[in-house]
Every structure is written in C-alpha cells, then in structure tokens.
mmCIF file of C-alpha atoms in Angstrom:
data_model
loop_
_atom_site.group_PDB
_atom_site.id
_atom_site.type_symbol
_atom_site.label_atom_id
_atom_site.label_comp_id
_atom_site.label_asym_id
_atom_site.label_seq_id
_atom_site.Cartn_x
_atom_site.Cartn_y
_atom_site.Cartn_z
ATOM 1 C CA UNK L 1 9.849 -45.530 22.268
ATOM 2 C CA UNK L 2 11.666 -46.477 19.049
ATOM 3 C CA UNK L 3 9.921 -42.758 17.615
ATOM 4 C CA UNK L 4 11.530 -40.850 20.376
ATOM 5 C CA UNK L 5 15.212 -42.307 19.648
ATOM 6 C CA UNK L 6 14.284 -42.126 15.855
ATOM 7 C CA UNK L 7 13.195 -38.090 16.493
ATOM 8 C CA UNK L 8 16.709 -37.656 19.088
ATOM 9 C CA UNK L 9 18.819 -39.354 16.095
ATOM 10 C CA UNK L 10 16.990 -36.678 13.791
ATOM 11 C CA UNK L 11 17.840 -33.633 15.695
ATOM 12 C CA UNK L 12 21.310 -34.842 16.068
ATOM 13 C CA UNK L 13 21.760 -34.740 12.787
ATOM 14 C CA UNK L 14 20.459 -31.352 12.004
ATOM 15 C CA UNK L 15 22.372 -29.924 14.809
ATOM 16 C CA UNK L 16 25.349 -31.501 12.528
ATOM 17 C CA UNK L 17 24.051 -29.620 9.344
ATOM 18 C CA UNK L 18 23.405 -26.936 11.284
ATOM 19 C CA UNK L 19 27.060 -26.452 12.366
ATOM 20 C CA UNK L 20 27.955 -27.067 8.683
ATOM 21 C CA UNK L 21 26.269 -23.918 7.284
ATOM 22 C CA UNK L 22 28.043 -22.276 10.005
ATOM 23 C CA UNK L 23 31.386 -23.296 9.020
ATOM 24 C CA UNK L 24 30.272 -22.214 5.153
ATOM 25 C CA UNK L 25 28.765 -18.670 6.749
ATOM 26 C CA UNK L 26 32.244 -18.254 7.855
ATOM 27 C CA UNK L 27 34.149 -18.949 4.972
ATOM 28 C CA UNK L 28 31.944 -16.693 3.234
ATOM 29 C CA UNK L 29 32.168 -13.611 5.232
ATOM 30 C CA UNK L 30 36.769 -13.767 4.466
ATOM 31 C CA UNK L 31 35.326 -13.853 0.825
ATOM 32 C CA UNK L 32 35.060 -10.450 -0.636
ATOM 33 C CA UNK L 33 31.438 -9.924 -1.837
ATOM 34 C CA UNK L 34 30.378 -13.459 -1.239
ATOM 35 C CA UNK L 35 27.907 -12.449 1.381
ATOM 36 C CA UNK L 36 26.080 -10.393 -1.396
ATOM 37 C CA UNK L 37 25.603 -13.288 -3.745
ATOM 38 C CA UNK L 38 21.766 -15.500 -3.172
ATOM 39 C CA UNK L 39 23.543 -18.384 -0.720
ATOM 40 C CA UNK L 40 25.705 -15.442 1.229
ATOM 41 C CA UNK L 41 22.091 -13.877 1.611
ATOM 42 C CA UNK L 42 20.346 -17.468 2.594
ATOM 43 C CA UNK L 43 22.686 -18.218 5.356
ATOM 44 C CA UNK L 44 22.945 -15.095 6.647
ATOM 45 C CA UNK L 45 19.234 -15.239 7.101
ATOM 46 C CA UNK L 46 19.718 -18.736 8.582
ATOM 47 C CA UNK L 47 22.753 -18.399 10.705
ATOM 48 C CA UNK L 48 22.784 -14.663 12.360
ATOM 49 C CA UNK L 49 19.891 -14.711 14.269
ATOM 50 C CA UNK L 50 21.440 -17.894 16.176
ATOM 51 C CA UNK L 51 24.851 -15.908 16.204
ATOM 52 C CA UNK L 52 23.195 -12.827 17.513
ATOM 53 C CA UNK L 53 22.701 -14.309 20.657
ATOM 54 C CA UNK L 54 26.522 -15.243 21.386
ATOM 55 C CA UNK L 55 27.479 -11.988 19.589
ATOM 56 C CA UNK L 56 25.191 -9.734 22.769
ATOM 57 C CA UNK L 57 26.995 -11.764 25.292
ATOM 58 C CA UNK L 58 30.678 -11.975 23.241
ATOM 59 C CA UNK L 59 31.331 -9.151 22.121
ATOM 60 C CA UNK L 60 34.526 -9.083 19.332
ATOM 61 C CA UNK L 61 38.404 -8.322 19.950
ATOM 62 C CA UNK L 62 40.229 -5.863 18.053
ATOM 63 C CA UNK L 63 37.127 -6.546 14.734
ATOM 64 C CA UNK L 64 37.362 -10.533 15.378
ATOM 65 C CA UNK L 65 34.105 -12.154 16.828
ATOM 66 C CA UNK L 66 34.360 -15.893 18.138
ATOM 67 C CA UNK L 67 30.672 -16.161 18.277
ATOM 68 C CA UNK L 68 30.894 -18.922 15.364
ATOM 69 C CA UNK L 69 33.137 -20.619 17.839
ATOM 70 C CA UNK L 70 31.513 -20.404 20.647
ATOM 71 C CA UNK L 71 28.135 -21.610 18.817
ATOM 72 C CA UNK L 72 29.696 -24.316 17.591
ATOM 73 C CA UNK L 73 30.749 -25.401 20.776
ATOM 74 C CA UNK L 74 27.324 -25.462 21.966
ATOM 75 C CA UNK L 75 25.960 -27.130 18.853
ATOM 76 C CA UNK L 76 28.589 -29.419 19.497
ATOM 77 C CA UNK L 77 27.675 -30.061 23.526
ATOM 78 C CA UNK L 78 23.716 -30.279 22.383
ATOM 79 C CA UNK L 79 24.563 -33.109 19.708
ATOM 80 C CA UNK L 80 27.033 -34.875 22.334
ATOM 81 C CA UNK L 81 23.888 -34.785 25.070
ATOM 82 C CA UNK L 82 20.954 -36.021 22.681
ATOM 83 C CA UNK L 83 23.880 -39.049 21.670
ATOM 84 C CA UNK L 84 24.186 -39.715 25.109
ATOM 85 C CA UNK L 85 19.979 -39.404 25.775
ATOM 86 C CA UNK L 86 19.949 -41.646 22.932
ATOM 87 C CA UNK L 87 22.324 -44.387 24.317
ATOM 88 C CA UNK L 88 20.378 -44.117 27.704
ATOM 89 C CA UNK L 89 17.241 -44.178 26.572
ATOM 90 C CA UNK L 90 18.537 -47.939 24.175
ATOM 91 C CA UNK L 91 20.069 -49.509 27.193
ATOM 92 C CA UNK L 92 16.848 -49.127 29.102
ATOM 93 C CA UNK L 93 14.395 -50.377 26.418
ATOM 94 C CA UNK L 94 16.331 -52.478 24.516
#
C-alpha cells in the first residue's frame, strides 16, 4: 500500500512541474522570438499537444486564448484529487 501512496505523491508532483512549464510556455510566447530559441522549441513540443485539447473546445477572444488557464485549472483539480486519494487512502491503512 505504502507504493501506491508513494506512486499518488509522485504524480502529484509532476502534475506540479507540469503546470510550471506551462506557466514558462506562457511567458515565452509575450517574448518576441523566444519560442524560436531550443527551450521555446522543447516546451512547445511538451506543452501544446496538452493545450490543443482545451484550445478545440475554447476557442480564443479577440487573439487571446485561456486554454493555459483553463489547463491549469484542471492540473490544479487532478493534483487537489490524488492529495485527497492520498489522505484517504493513509487514514484507512495507517
């Protein structure tokens, strides 16, 4: 059991990461040529296929897209239910 909270405490903290290099991604893109440099070019290839997905079902307002927002949200609602799978699953075996 302790491998399963070990593995939920894991993914919690990539989701964390994960929402980092999406806050970078977006800093980059207000930074002229930034996206062409070698990290603009690595998290683009990590971050847009995720932001793709909120981007089909968002579409931007007047050249501003909230998908970064709105996948942060659910980053943020996935990290907040493995925490609470986490605390669950300690009360019961602990």
């Amino acid at each position: 059991m302790q491998f399963v909270i070990y593995l939920l405490m894991f993914l919690m903290q990539v989701t964390r990461i994960y929402v980092g290099i999406i806050f970078i991604y977006c800093l980059l893109t207000w930074i002229p040529g930034a996206m062409d440099s070698k990290l603009g070019q690595l998290l683009a290839r990590l971050v847009e296929p995720f932001l793709g997905v909120f981007d089909r079902i968002i579409p931007a307002i007047g050249g501003i897209g909230f998908s970064a927002i709105i996948a942060g949200f659910v980053l943020y609602l996935v990290e907040r239910g493995l925490g609470t799978i986490i605390q669950i699953l300690a009360m019961r075996y602990y």
